[in-house]
XYZ file of C-alpha atoms in Angstrom:
73
model
C 104.367 -31.722 29.120
C 105.540 -34.632 26.985
C 105.217 -38.152 28.339
C 108.547 -39.945 27.906
C 107.961 -43.639 28.399
C 110.854 -46.030 27.916
C 110.733 -48.491 25.069
C 109.940 -52.047 26.132
C 112.979 -54.278 26.633
C 113.024 -56.407 23.473
C 115.597 -59.164 23.818
C 114.200 -61.381 21.077
C 117.218 -60.859 18.810
C 119.978 -60.741 21.432
C 121.358 -64.165 20.519
C 121.655 -63.168 16.866
C 123.312 -59.864 17.777
C 125.786 -61.595 20.077
C 126.608 -64.205 17.428
C 127.234 -61.405 14.950
C 129.563 -59.748 17.452
C 131.489 -63.023 17.842
C 131.887 -63.366 14.066
C 133.059 -59.755 13.685
C 135.538 -60.131 16.552
C 136.977 -63.299 15.011
C 137.309 -61.519 11.653
C 139.119 -58.633 13.367
C 141.495 -61.094 15.036
C 142.269 -62.757 11.721
C 142.883 -59.387 10.049
C 145.179 -58.344 12.880
C 147.146 -61.596 12.699
C 147.591 -61.129 8.952
C 148.889 -57.605 9.580
C 151.486 -58.941 12.025
C 153.619 -60.192 9.130
C 154.457 -56.610 8.167
C 154.584 -55.121 11.670
C 157.364 -54.101 13.987
C 158.030 -56.256 17.056
C 156.320 -53.619 19.224
C 153.226 -53.639 17.026
C 153.227 -57.427 17.000
C 153.196 -57.412 20.803
C 150.293 -54.951 20.855
C 148.373 -57.056 18.338
C 148.931 -60.190 20.422
C 147.721 -58.414 23.543
C 144.664 -57.033 21.777
C 143.810 -60.436 20.320
C 144.037 -61.943 23.801
C 141.478 -59.388 24.993
C 139.357 -60.277 21.966
C 139.497 -63.967 22.954
C 138.283 -63.019 26.412
C 135.453 -61.013 24.868
C 134.475 -63.933 22.660
C 134.311 -66.191 25.730
C 132.079 -63.635 27.450
C 129.871 -63.303 24.355
C 129.468 -67.088 24.173
C 128.538 -67.286 27.849
C 125.969 -64.547 27.307
C 124.612 -66.359 24.232
C 124.044 -69.474 26.361
C 122.357 -67.390 29.043
C 120.093 -65.636 26.537
C 119.227 -68.917 24.803
C 118.122 -70.407 28.143
C 115.985 -67.341 28.881
C 114.171 -67.665 25.565
C 113.044 -71.217 26.245
């Protein structure tokens, strides 16, 4: 029988990963806003709604970054 032990929980790079996620999300927002210029009104509305959800995600990422940074010290 094989012994399946879980990998240890390594959170040492969580802050960097979260910061990368923030940067990628911001880049996606900027790309979407640039695409709005050539979009139908319906697509523009969808892009605005999606970017609002992205803003909420960024806020959550930043809160988690603060939490992780406090845990590391």
